[in-house]
Coordinates of C-alpha atoms in Angstrom, one line a residue:
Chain A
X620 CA 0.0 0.0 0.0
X621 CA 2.4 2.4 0.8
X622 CA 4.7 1.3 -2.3
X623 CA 1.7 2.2 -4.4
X624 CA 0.8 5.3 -3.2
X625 CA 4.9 6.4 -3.2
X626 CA 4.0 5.2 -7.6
X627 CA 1.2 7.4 -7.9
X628 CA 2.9 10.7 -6.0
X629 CA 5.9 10.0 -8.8
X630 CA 3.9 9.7 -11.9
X631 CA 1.9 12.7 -10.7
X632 CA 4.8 14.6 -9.9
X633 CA 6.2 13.8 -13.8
X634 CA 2.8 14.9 -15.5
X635 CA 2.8 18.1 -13.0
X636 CA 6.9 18.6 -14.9
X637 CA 5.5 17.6 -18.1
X638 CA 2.7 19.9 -18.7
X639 CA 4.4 22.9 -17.4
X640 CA 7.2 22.5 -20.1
X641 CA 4.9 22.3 -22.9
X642 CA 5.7 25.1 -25.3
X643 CA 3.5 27.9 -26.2
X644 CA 2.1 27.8 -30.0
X645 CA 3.2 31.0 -32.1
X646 CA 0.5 33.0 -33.7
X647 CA 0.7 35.3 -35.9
X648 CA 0.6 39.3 -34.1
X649 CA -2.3 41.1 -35.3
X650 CA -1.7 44.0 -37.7
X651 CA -2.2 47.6 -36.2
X652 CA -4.7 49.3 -37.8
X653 CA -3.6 52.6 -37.8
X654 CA -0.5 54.4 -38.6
X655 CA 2.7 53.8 -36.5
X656 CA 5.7 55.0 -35.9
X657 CA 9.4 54.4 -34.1
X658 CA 12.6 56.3 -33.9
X659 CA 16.3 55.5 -32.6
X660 CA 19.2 57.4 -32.0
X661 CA 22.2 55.9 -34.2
X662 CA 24.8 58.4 -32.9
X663 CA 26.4 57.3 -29.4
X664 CA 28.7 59.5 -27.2
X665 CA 28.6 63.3 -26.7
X666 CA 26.7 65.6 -28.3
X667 CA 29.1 68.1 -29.7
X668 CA 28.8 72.0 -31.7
X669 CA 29.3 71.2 -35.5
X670 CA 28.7 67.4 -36.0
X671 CA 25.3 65.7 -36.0
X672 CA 22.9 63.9 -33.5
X673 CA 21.8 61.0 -36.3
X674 CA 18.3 59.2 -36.1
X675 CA 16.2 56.9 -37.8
X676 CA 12.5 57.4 -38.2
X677 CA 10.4 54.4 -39.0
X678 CA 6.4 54.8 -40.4
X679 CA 3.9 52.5 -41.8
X680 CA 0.5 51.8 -42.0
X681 CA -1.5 48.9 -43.7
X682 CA -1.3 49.1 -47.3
X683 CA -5.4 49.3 -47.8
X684 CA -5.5 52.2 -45.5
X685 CA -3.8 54.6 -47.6
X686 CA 0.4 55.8 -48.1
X687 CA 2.3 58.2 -46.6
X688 CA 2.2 61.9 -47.3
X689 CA 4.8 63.3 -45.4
X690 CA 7.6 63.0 -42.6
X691 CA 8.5 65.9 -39.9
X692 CA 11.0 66.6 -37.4
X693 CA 11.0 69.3 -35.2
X694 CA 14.0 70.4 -33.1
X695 CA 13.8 72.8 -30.0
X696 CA 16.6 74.6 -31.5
X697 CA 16.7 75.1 -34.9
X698 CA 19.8 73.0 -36.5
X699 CA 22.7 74.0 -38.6
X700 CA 22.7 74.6 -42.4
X701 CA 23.0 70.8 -43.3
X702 CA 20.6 69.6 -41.1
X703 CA 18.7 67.3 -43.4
X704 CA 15.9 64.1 -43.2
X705 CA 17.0 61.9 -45.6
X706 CA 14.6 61.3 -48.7
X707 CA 15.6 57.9 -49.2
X708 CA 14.5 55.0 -47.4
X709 CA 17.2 52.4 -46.9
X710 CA 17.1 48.7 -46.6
X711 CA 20.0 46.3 -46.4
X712 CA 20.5 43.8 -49.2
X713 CA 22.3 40.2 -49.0
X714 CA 25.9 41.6 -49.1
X715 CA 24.8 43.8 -45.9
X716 CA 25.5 47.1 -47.8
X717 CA 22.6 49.7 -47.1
X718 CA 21.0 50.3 -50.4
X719 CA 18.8 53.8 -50.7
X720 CA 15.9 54.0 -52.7
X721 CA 14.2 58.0 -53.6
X722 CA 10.6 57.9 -51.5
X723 CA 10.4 61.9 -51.4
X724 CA 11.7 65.4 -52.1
X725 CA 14.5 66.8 -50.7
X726 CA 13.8 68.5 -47.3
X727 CA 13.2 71.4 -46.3
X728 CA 14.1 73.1 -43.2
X729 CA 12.1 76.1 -42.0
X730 CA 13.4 77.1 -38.5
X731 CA 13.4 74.2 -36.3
X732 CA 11.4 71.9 -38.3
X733 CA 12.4 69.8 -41.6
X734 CA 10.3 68.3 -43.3
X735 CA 10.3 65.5 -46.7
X736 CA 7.3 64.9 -49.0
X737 CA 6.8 61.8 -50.0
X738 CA 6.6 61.4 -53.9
X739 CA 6.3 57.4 -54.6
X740 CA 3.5 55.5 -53.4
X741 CA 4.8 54.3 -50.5
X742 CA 3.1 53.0 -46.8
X743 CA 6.5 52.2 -44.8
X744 CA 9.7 53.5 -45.0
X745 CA 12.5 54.8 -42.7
X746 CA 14.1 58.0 -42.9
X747 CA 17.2 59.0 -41.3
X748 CA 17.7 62.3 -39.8
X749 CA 21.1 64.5 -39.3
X750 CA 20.7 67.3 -37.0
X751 CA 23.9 69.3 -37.5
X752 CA 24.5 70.5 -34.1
X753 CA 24.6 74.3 -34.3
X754 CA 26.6 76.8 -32.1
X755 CA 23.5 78.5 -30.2
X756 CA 22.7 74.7 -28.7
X757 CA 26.2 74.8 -26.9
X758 CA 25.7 73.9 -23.2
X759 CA 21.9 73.4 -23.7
X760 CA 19.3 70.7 -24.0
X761 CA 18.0 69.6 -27.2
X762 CA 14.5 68.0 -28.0
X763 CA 12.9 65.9 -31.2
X764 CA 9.7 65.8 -32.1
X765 CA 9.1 62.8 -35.1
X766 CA 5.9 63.1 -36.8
X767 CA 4.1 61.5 -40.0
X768 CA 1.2 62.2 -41.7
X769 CA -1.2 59.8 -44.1
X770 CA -3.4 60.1 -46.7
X771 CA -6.4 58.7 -44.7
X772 CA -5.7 61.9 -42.2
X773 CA -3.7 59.7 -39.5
X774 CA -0.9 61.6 -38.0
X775 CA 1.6 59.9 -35.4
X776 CA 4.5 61.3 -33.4
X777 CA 7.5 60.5 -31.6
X778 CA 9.2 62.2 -29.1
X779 CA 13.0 62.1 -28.6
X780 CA 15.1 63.8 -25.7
X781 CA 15.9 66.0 -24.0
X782 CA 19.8 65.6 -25.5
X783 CA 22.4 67.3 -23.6
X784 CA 25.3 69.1 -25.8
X785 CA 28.3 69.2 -24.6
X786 CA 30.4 72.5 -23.9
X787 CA 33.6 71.3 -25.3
X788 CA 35.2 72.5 -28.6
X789 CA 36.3 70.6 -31.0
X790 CA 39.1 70.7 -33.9
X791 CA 40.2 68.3 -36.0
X792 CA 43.1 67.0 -38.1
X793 CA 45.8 70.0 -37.5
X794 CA 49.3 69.8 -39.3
X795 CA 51.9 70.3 -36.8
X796 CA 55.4 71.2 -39.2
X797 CA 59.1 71.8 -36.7
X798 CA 60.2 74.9 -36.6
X799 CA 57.8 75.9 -39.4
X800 CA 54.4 75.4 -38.4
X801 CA 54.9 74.9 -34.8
X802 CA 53.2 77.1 -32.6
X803 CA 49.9 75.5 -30.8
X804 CA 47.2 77.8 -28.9
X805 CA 44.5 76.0 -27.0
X806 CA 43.1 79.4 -26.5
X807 CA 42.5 80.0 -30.5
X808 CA 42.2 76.2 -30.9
X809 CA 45.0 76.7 -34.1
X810 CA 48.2 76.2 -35.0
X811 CA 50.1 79.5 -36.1
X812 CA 53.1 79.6 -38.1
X813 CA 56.6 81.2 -37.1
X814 CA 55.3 84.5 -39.2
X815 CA 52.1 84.2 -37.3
X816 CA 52.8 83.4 -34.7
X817 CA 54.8 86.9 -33.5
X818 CA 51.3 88.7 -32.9
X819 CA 49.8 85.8 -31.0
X820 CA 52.7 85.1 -29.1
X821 CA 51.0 85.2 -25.7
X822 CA 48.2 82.7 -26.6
X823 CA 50.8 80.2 -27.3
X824 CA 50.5 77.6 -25.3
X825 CA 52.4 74.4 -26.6
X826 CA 55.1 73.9 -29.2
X827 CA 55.5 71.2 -31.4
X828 CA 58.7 69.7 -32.3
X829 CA 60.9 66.8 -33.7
X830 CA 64.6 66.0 -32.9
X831 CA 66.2 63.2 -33.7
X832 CA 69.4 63.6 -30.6
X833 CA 72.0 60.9 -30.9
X834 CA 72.1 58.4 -27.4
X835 CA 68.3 59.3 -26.4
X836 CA 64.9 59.4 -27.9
X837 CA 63.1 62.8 -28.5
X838 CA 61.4 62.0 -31.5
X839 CA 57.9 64.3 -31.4
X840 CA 57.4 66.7 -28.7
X841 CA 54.8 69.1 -27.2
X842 CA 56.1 71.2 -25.5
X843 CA 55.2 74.4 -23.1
X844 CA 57.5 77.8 -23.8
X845 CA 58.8 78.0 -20.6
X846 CA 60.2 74.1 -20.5
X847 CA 63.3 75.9 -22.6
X848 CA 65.3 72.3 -21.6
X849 CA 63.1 71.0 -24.0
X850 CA 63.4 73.1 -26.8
X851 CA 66.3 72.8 -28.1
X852 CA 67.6 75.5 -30.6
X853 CA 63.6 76.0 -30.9
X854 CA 63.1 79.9 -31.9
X855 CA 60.2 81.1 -29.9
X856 CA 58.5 84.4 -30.6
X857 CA 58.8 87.5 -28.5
X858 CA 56.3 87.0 -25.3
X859 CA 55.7 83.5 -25.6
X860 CA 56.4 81.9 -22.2
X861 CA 53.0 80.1 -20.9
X862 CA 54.0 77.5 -19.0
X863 CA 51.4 74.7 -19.8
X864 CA 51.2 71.5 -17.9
X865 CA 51.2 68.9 -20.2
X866 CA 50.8 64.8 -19.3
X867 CA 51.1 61.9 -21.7
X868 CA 48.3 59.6 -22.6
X869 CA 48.5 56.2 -24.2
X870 CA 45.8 53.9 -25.4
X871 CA 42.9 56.8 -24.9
X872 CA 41.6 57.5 -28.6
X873 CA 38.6 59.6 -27.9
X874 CA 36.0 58.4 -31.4
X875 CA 35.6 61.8 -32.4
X876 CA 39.2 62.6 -32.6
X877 CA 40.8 59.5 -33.8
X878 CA 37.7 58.1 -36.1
X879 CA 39.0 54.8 -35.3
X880 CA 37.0 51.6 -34.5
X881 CA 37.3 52.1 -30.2
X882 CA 34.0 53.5 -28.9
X883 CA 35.9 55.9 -26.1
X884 CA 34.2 59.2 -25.7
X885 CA 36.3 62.3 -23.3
X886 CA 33.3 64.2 -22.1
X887 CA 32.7 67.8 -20.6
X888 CA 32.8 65.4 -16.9
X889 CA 36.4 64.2 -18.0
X890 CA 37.6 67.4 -18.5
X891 CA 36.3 68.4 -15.2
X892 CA 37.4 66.1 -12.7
X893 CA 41.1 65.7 -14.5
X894 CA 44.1 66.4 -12.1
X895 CA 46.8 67.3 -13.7
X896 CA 48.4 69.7 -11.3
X897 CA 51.4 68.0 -10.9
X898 CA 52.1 67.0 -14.3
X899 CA 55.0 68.9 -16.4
X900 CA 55.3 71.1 -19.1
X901 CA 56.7 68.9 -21.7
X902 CA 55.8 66.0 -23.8
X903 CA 58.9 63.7 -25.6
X904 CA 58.6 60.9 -27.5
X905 CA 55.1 61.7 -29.1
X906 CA 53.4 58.9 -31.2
X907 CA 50.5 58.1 -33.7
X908 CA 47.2 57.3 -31.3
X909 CA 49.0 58.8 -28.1
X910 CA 47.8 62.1 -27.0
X911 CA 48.1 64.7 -23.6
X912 CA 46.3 66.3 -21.5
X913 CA 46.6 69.8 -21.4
X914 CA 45.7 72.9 -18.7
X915 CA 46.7 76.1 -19.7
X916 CA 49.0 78.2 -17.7
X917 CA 45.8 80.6 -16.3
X918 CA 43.6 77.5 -15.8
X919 CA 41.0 78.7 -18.1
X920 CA 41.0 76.0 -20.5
X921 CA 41.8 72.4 -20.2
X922 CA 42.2 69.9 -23.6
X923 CA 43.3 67.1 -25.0
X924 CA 45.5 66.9 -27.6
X925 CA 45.3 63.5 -29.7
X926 CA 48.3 62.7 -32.3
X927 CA 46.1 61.0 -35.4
X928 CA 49.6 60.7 -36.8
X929 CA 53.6 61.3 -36.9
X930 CA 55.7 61.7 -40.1
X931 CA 59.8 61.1 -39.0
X932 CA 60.9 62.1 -42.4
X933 CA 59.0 64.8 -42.9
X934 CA 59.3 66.2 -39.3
X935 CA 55.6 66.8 -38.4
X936 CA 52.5 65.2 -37.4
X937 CA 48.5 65.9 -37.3
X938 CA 46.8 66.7 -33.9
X939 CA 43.1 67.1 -33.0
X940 CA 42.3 68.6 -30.1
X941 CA 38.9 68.6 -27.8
X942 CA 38.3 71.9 -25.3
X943 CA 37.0 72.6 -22.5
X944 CA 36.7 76.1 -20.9
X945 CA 36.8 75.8 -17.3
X946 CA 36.3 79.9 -16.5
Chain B
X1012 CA 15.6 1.5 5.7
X1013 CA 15.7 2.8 9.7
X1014 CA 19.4 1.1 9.9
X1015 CA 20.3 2.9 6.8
X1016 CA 19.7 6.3 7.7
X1017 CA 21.5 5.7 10.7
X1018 CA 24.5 4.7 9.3
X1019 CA 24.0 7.9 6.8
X1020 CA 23.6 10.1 9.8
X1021 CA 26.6 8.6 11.5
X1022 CA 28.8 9.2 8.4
X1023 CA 27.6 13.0 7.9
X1024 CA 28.5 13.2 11.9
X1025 CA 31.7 12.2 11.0
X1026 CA 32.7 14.0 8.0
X1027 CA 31.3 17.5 9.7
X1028 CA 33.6 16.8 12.7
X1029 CA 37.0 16.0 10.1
X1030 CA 36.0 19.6 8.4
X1031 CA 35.6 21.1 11.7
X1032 CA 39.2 20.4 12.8
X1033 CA 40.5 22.2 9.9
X1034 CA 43.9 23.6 11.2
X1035 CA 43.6 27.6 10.9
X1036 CA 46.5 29.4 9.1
X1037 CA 48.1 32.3 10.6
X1038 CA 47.5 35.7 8.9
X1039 CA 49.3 39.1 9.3
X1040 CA 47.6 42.6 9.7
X1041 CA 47.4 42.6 5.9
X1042 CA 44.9 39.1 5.9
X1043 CA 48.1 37.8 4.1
X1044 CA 49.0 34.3 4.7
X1045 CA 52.4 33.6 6.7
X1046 CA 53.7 31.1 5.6
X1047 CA 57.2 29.1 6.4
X1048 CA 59.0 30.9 3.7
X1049 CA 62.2 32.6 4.5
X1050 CA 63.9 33.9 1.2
X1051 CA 63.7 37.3 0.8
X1052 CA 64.6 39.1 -2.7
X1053 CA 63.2 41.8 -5.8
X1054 CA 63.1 39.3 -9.2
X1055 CA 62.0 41.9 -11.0
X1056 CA 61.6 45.7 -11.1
X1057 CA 59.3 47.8 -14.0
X1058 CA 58.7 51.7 -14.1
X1059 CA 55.9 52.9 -15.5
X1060 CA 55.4 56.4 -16.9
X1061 CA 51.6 58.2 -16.2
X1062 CA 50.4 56.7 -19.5
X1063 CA 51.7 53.4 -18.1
X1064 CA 54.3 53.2 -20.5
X1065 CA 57.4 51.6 -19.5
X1066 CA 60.2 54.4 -18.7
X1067 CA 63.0 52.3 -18.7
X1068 CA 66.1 52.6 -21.4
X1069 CA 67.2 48.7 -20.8
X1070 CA 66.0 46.3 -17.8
X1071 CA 66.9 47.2 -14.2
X1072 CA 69.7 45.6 -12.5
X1073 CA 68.9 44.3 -9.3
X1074 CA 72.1 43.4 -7.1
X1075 CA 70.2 41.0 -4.2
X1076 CA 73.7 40.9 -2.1
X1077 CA 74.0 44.9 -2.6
X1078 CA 70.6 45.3 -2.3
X1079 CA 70.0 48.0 -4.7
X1080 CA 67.8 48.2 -7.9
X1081 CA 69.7 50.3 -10.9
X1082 CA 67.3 51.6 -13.3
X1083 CA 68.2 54.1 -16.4
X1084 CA 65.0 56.0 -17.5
X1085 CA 64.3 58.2 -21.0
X1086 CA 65.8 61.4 -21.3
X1087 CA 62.8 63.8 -20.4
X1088 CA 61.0 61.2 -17.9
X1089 CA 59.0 62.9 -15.5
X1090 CA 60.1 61.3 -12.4
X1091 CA 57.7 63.0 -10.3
X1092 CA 54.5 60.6 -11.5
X1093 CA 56.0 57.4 -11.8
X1094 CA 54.5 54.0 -10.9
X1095 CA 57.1 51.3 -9.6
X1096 CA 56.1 47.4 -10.3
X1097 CA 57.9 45.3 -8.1
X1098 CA 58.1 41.1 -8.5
X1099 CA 58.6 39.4 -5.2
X1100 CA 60.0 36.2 -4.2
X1101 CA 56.7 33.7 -3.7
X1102 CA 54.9 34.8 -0.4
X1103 CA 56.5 37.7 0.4
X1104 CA 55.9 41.3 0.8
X1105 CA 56.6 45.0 0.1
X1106 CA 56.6 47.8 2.8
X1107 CA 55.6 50.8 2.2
X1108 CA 52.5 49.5 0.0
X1109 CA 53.1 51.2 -3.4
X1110 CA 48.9 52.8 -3.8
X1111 CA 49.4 55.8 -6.5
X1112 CA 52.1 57.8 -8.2
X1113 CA 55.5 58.1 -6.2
X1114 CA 57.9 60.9 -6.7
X1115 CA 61.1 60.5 -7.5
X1116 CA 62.7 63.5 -8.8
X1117 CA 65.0 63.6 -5.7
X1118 CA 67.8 61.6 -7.1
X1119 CA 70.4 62.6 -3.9
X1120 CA 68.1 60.5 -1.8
X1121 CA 66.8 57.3 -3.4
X1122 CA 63.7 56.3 -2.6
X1123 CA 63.8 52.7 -0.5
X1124 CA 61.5 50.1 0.1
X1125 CA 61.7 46.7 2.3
X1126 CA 60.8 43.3 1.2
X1127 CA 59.3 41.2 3.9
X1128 CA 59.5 37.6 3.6
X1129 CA 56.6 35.3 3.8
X1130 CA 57.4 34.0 7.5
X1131 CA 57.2 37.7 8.4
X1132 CA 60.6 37.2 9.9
X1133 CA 63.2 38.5 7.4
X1134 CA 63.2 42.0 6.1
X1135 CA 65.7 43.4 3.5
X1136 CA 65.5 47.1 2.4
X1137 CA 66.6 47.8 -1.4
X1138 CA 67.1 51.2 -2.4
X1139 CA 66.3 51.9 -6.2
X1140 CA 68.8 54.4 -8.2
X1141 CA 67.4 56.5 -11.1
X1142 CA 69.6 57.6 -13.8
X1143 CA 68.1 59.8 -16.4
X1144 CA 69.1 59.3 -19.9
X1145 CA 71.7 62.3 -21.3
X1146 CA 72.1 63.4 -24.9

């Protein structure tokens, strides 16, 4: 008796185990009818003056409701000049290259808002959307408002936001040339030649040079005006003498700087909580994908300078530099 | 089946007293084990720069009778923010603890640090000499 009722608690125990495993059937979702839409934001990392915050807009409705009529974004502040909502919807074909076919005009951008028209009978598609970050949103918050329109009167939006931009400054791909096209102010965010670099003098914060000194290795420097030990038979202008502190950095190649494949982003918050106040004023032995941080003599502005690359033979390099004013 | 689960409970009695008696091993104020190892030496010695670069021209030379650690850095090193990489003997320690950038700019007084072994009972102090690199 008790053997038997010990059987029937197992069996019941394995059709309890077997029934809760059984797998749910897949159906079909309904279709929504009604226009809908979606949005993402492609573009990772900070939000910086003078490149784009990129997203894509997706709309559709059921073919036997009608097509699409038109597509609208509307930013809080009005974008830069080549702020644009791509006219061409994009899938990707087998060889997973994004191919582009025409689906409307060419926008148009009236203040904040662009907008595309659609010209081919169309009832999905996804447009992508560039909003050139313009000067005026510096330091602010930024807001998107995705909308769509049918032809059976439907409208549907899509708010995205609010985006911070950053403060920092940005400025790419510099030539550096020795003891020609030298002279380095974070202030200006330029490089001045030795001609022009006489009336800037006092804005100069870092010099750029190459030596190639038998028993050592100086290579590429960056080097403050007053760190004269490092600057050897380097003519500096008249009133040049910031003395900038300067520390080397390997292995961080910030994505907007170095366009390479590492997803690192320096942001307003690095720039804020860096130390450097014990760092020197000199930078030796410079190379491609290295870079330094930088606070100028007065504190005002801190940066870093990234080396996108180094030429030995012909005695220079290219340099982008990212900002930050701290007064 | 009432014999059985004595002997099971008698067994479990058992091995729960064996793990009980586990001998405890003696720890230092660090939670370090001490263990019953006497030698006492540097194996190896790295400098890094603040970018975590190596500064060294060549390897360091570390005389264990002498007690001193020779290293030759770059010409332009900044030896104020350098991080020192010590390799112990197995089981033993260093004193000071080496926690963030050490200065070492003042090249009339080395800086020196003490390797304790891992019985706790030897303690040798190695001073390391910088030599910057000259044109």
């Amino acid at each position: 008796m008790k053997n038997t009722c010990l059987y029937y608690f197992l069996v019941l125990i394995g059709c309890l185990t077997l029934s809760s495993c059984k797998e749910e059937e897949y159906a079909i979702p309904t279709l929504k009818q009604e226009l809908q839409n979606d949005v993402i934001k492609r573009t990772l990392g900070p939000n910086l003056v003078g490149m784009d915050i990129e997203f894509a807009y997706a709309m559709a409705l059921p073919k036997s409701m009608g097509k699409l009529v038109s597509a609208e974004v509307e930013a809080t502040i009005a974008g830069g000049e080549s702020t644009y909502l791509e006219s061409r919807s994009f899938y990707t074909n087998g060889s997973g290259e994004d191919v582009g076919i025409e689906v409307g005009s060419k926008s148009v951008n009236s203040g904040g808002k662009t907008t595309v028209t659609f010209t081919k009978d169309t009832s999905a598609a996804t447009l992508r959307y560039f909003y050139r970050i313009p000067g005026a949103a510096k330091g602010k918050e930024v807001s998107f408002k995705f909308s769509a329109q049918a032809s059976n009167g439907q409208s549907v939006s899509y708010s995205m936001g609010p985006y911070k931009v950053a403060e920092m400054d940005l400025v790419l791909d510099l030539d550096v040339v020795d003891s020609t096209k030298a002279f380095i102010s974070i202030e200006d965010m330029a490089v001045y030649t030795a001609a022009t670099a006489g009336a800037n003098a006092s804005k100069i914060d870092l010099v750029y040079l190459y030596r190639s000194i038998p028993n050592i290795t100086f290579s590429h420097g960056l080097v403050a005006p007053s760190a004269k030990t490092y600057l050897p038979s380097v003519i500096l202008p008249a009133g040049a003498t910031r003395n900038t502190k300067v520390q080397k950095v390997w292995n961080l190649r910030d994505f907007h700087l170095a366009r390479l494949q590492y997803g690192v982003y320096i942001d307003d918050l690095d720039f804020q909580q860096l130390n450097i106040s014990t760092a020197p004023n000199y930078a030796i032995n410079m190379r491609a994908e290295a870079g330094v941080w930088v606070e100028t003599e007065d504190g005002k502005y801190r940066a870093y300078v990234y080396v996108n690359s180094v030429n030995n033979s012909g005695r220079s390099a290219k340099i982008s530099i990212k900002r930050y004013q701290m007064k | 089946m009432l014999k059985n689960i004595k002997w099971i409970a008698a067994m479990m009695l058992t091995v729960s007293v064996l793990v009980s008696c586990k001998e405890d091993f003696p720890v230092d104020e660090d939670g370090l084990l001490i263990t019953s190892r006497s030698q006492c030496y540097v194996s190896n010695f790295e400098l890094l720069g603040p970018d975590f670069q190596t500064v060294r021209v060549e390897n360091a030379v570390i005389d264990t009778t002498a007690q001193t650690i020779n290293v030759k850095v770059f010409y332009g090193t900044d030896l104020t923010n350098l991080y020192p990489q010590f390799t112990l003997v197995t089981d033993a320690k260093l004193d000071p603890k080496i926690i963030g950038k050490v200065d070492f700019s003042d090249l009339s007084s080395p800086k020196q640090y003490t390797v304790v072994s891992g019985n706790r009972k030897v303690r040798k102090t190695y001073t390391v000499n910088l030599t910057v690199q000259t044109p």
